[in-house]
Short mmCIF file of C-alpha atoms in Angstrom, two decimals:
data_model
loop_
_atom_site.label_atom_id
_atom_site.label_comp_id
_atom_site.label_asym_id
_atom_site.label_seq_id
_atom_site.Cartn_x
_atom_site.Cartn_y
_atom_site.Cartn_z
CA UNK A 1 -118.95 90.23 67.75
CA UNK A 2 -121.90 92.87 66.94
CA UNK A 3 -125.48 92.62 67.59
CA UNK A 4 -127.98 93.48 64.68
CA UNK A 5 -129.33 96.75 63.95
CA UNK A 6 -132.77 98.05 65.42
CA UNK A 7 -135.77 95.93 64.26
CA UNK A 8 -139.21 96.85 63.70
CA UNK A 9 -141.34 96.85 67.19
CA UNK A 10 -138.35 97.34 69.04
CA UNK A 11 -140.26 100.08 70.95
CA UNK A 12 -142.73 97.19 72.92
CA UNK A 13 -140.59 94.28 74.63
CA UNK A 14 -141.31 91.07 72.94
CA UNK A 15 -139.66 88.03 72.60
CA UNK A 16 -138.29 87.91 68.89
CA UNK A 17 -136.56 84.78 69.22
CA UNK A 18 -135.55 83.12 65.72
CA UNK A 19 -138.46 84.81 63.84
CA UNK A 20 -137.29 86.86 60.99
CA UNK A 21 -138.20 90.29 61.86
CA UNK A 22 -137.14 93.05 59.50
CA UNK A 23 -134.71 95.77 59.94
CA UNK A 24 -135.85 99.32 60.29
CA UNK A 25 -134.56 102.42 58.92
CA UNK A 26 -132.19 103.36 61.77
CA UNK A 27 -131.09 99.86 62.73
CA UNK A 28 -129.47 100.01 58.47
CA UNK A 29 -127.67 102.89 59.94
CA UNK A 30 -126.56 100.89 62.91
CA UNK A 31 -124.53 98.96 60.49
CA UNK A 32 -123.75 101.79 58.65
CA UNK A 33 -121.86 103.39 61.54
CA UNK A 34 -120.04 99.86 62.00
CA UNK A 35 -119.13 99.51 58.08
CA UNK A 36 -117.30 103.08 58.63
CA UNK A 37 -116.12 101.87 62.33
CA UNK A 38 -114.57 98.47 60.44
CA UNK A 39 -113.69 99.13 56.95
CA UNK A 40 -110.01 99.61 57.67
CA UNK A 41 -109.78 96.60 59.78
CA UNK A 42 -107.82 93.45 58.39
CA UNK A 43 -110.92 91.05 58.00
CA UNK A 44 -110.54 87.27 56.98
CA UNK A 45 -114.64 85.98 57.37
CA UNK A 46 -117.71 87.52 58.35
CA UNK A 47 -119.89 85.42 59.94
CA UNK A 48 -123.40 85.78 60.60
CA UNK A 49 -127.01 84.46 62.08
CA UNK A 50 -129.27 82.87 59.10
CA UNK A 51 -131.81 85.70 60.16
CA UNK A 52 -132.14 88.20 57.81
CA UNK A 53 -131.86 91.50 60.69
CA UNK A 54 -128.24 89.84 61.31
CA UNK A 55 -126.92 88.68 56.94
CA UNK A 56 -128.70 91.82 55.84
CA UNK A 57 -125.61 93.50 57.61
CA UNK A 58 -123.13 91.00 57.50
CA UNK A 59 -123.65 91.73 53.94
CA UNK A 60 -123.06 95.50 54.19
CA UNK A 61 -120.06 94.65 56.55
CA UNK A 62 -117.93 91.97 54.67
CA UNK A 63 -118.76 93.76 50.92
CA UNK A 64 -116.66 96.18 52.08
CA UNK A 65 -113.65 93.82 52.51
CA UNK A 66 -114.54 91.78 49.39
CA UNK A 67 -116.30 88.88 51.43
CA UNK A 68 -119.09 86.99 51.48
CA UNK A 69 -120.58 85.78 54.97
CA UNK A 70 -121.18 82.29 56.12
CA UNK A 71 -124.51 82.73 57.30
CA UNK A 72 -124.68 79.69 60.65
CA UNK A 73 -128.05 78.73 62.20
CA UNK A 74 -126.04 78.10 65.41
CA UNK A 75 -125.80 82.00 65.54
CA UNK A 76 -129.53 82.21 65.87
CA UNK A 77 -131.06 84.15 68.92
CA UNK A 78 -132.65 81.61 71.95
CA UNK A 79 -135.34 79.72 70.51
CA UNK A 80 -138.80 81.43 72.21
CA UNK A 81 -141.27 78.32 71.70
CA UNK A 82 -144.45 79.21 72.00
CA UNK A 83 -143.71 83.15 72.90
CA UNK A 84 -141.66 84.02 69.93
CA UNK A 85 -143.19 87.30 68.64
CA UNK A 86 -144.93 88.05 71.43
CA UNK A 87 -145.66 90.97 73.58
CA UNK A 88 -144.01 90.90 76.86
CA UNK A 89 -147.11 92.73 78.74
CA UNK A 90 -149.39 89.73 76.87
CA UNK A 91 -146.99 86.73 78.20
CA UNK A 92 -147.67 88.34 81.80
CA UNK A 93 -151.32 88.40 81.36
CA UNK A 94 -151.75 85.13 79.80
CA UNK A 95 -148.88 83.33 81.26
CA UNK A 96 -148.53 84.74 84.37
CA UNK A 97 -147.04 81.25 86.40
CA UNK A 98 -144.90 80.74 83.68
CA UNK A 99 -143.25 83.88 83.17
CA UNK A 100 -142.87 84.03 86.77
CA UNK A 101 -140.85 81.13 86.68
CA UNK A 102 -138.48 82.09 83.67
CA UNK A 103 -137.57 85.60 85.85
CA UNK A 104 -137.00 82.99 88.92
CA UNK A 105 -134.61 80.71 86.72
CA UNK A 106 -133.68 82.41 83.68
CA UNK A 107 -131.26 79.08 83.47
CA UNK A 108 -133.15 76.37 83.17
CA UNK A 109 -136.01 77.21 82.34
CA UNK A 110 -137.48 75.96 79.37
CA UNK A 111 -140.19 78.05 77.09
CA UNK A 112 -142.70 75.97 76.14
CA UNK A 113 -141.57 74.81 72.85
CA UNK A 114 -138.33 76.52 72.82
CA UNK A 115 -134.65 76.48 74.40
CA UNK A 116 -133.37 77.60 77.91
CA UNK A 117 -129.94 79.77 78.37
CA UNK A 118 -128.05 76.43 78.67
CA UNK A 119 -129.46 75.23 75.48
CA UNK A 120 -128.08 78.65 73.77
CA UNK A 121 -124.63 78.74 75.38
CA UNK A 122 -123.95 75.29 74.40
CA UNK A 123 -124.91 76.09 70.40
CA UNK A 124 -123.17 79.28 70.88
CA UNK A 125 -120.23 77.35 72.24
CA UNK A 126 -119.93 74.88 69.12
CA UNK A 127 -120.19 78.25 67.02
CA UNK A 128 -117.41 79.99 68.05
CA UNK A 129 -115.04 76.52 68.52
CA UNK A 130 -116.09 76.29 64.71
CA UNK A 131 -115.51 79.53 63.40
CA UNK A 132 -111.83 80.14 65.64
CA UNK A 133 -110.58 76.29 64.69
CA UNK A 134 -110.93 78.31 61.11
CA UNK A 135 -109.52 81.76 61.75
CA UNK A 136 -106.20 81.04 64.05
CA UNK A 137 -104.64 84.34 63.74
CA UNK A 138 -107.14 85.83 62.24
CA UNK A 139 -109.81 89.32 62.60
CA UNK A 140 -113.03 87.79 62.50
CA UNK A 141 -116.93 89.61 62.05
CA UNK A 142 -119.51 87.59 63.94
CA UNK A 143 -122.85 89.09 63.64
CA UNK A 144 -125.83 88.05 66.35
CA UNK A 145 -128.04 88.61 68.71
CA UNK A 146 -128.70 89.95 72.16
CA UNK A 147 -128.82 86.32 73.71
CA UNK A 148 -126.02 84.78 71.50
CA UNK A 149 -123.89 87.69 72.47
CA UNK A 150 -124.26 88.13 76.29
CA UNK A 151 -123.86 84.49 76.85
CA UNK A 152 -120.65 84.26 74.92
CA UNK A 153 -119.42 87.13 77.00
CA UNK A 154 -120.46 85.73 80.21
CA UNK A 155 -118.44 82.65 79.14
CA UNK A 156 -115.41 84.67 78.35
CA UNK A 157 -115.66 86.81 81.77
CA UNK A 158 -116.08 83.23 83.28
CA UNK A 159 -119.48 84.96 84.52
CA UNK A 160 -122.52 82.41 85.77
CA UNK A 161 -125.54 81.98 83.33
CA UNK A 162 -127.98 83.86 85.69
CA UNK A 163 -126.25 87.21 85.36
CA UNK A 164 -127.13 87.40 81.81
CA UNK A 165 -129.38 90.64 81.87
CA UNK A 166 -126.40 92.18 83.81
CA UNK A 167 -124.73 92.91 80.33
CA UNK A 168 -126.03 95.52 77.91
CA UNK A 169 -126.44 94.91 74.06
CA UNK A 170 -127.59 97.81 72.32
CA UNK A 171 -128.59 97.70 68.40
CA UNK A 172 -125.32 98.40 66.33
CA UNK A 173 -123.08 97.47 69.72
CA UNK A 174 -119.94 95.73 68.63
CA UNK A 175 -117.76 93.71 70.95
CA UNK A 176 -114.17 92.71 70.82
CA UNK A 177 -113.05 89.29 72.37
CA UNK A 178 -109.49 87.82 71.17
CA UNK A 179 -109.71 83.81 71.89
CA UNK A 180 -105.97 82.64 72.30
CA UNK A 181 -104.10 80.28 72.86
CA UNK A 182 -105.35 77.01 74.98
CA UNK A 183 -108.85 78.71 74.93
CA UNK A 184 -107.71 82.14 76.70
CA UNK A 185 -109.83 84.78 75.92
CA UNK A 186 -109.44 88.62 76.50
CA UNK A 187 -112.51 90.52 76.69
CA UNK A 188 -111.48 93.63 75.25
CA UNK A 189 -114.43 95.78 74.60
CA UNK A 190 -118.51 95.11 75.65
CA UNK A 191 -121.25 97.43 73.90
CA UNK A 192 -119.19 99.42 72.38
#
């Protein structure tokens, strides 16, 4: 499971959300670095977001095993209503009630317009169930987001909702999680 490369205005905070916001130089050389960290791994599927900063490297990724990925809307990032694209430091200013109570309940609450973290772990859910039910056995590339990732983790860890920034997900990072049997999973690797 690997989070997108670097995206353009990554240096200013914002909630991206599920707009499509291009790849920059160095986040094509995050997946770089995984092609050459995964080519010799026994991939069956590649699976990615629909947005282009996740296929663009799914792409890159599964060419390299002679694959083609499924690109799943399920995969998306959380859905930031009325504050995707925005500045951080401009949702304080012109929000400042609201954002206040996202930071108090990161859970529940609901952006205006868009999903909460209960919303996202329940489409992330129905993604993975999908794409293991497929691959029984089987290496599989899932390539997402941030929020997609870190609440998939916190399920597998068996982790509460509202520890979600407690996990790191750096551009490029690639996690390992082996679902088994009767719906064990092993986290093996985070942010790696």
């Amino acid at each position: 499971m690997l989070r997108h490369g670097e995206v353009e205005g990554h240096g200013e905070p914002r909630y991206n959300g599920q707009q499509d916001v291009a790849l920059t130089s160095r986040g094509r050389d995050h997946y770089r670095q995984l092609v050459e960290r995964l080519k010799s791994r026994p991939i069956q599927a590649v699976y990615s977001s629909d947005l282009s900063r996740c296929l663009e490297g799914a792409e890159m990724l599964a060419a390299v095993h002679g694959l083609v990925p499924t690109p799943l809307q399920a995969l998306r990032e959380l859905h930031a209503g009325e504050w995707e694209g925005r500045p951080w430091s401009e949702l304080q200013a012109r929000y400042p009630q609201e954002w206040q109570s996202r930071l108090d309940d990161l859970v529940h609450y609901r952006i205006p317009g868009g999903e909460n973290l209960l919303d996202l772990r329940q489409r992330a859910r129905s993604a993975v169930a999908e794409i293991t039910a497929r691959h029984k056995g089987q290496e599989v590339i899932v390539v997402a987001h941030g929020g997609i990732n870190r609440v998939l983790l916190l399920d597998a860890l068996d982790a509460p909702l509202d520890k979600v920034l407690s996990l790191s997900q750096f551009y490029g990072c690639m996690n390992i999680l082996d679902y088994g049997a009767g719906g064990r999973v092993s986290v093996q690797l985070i942010n790696g």
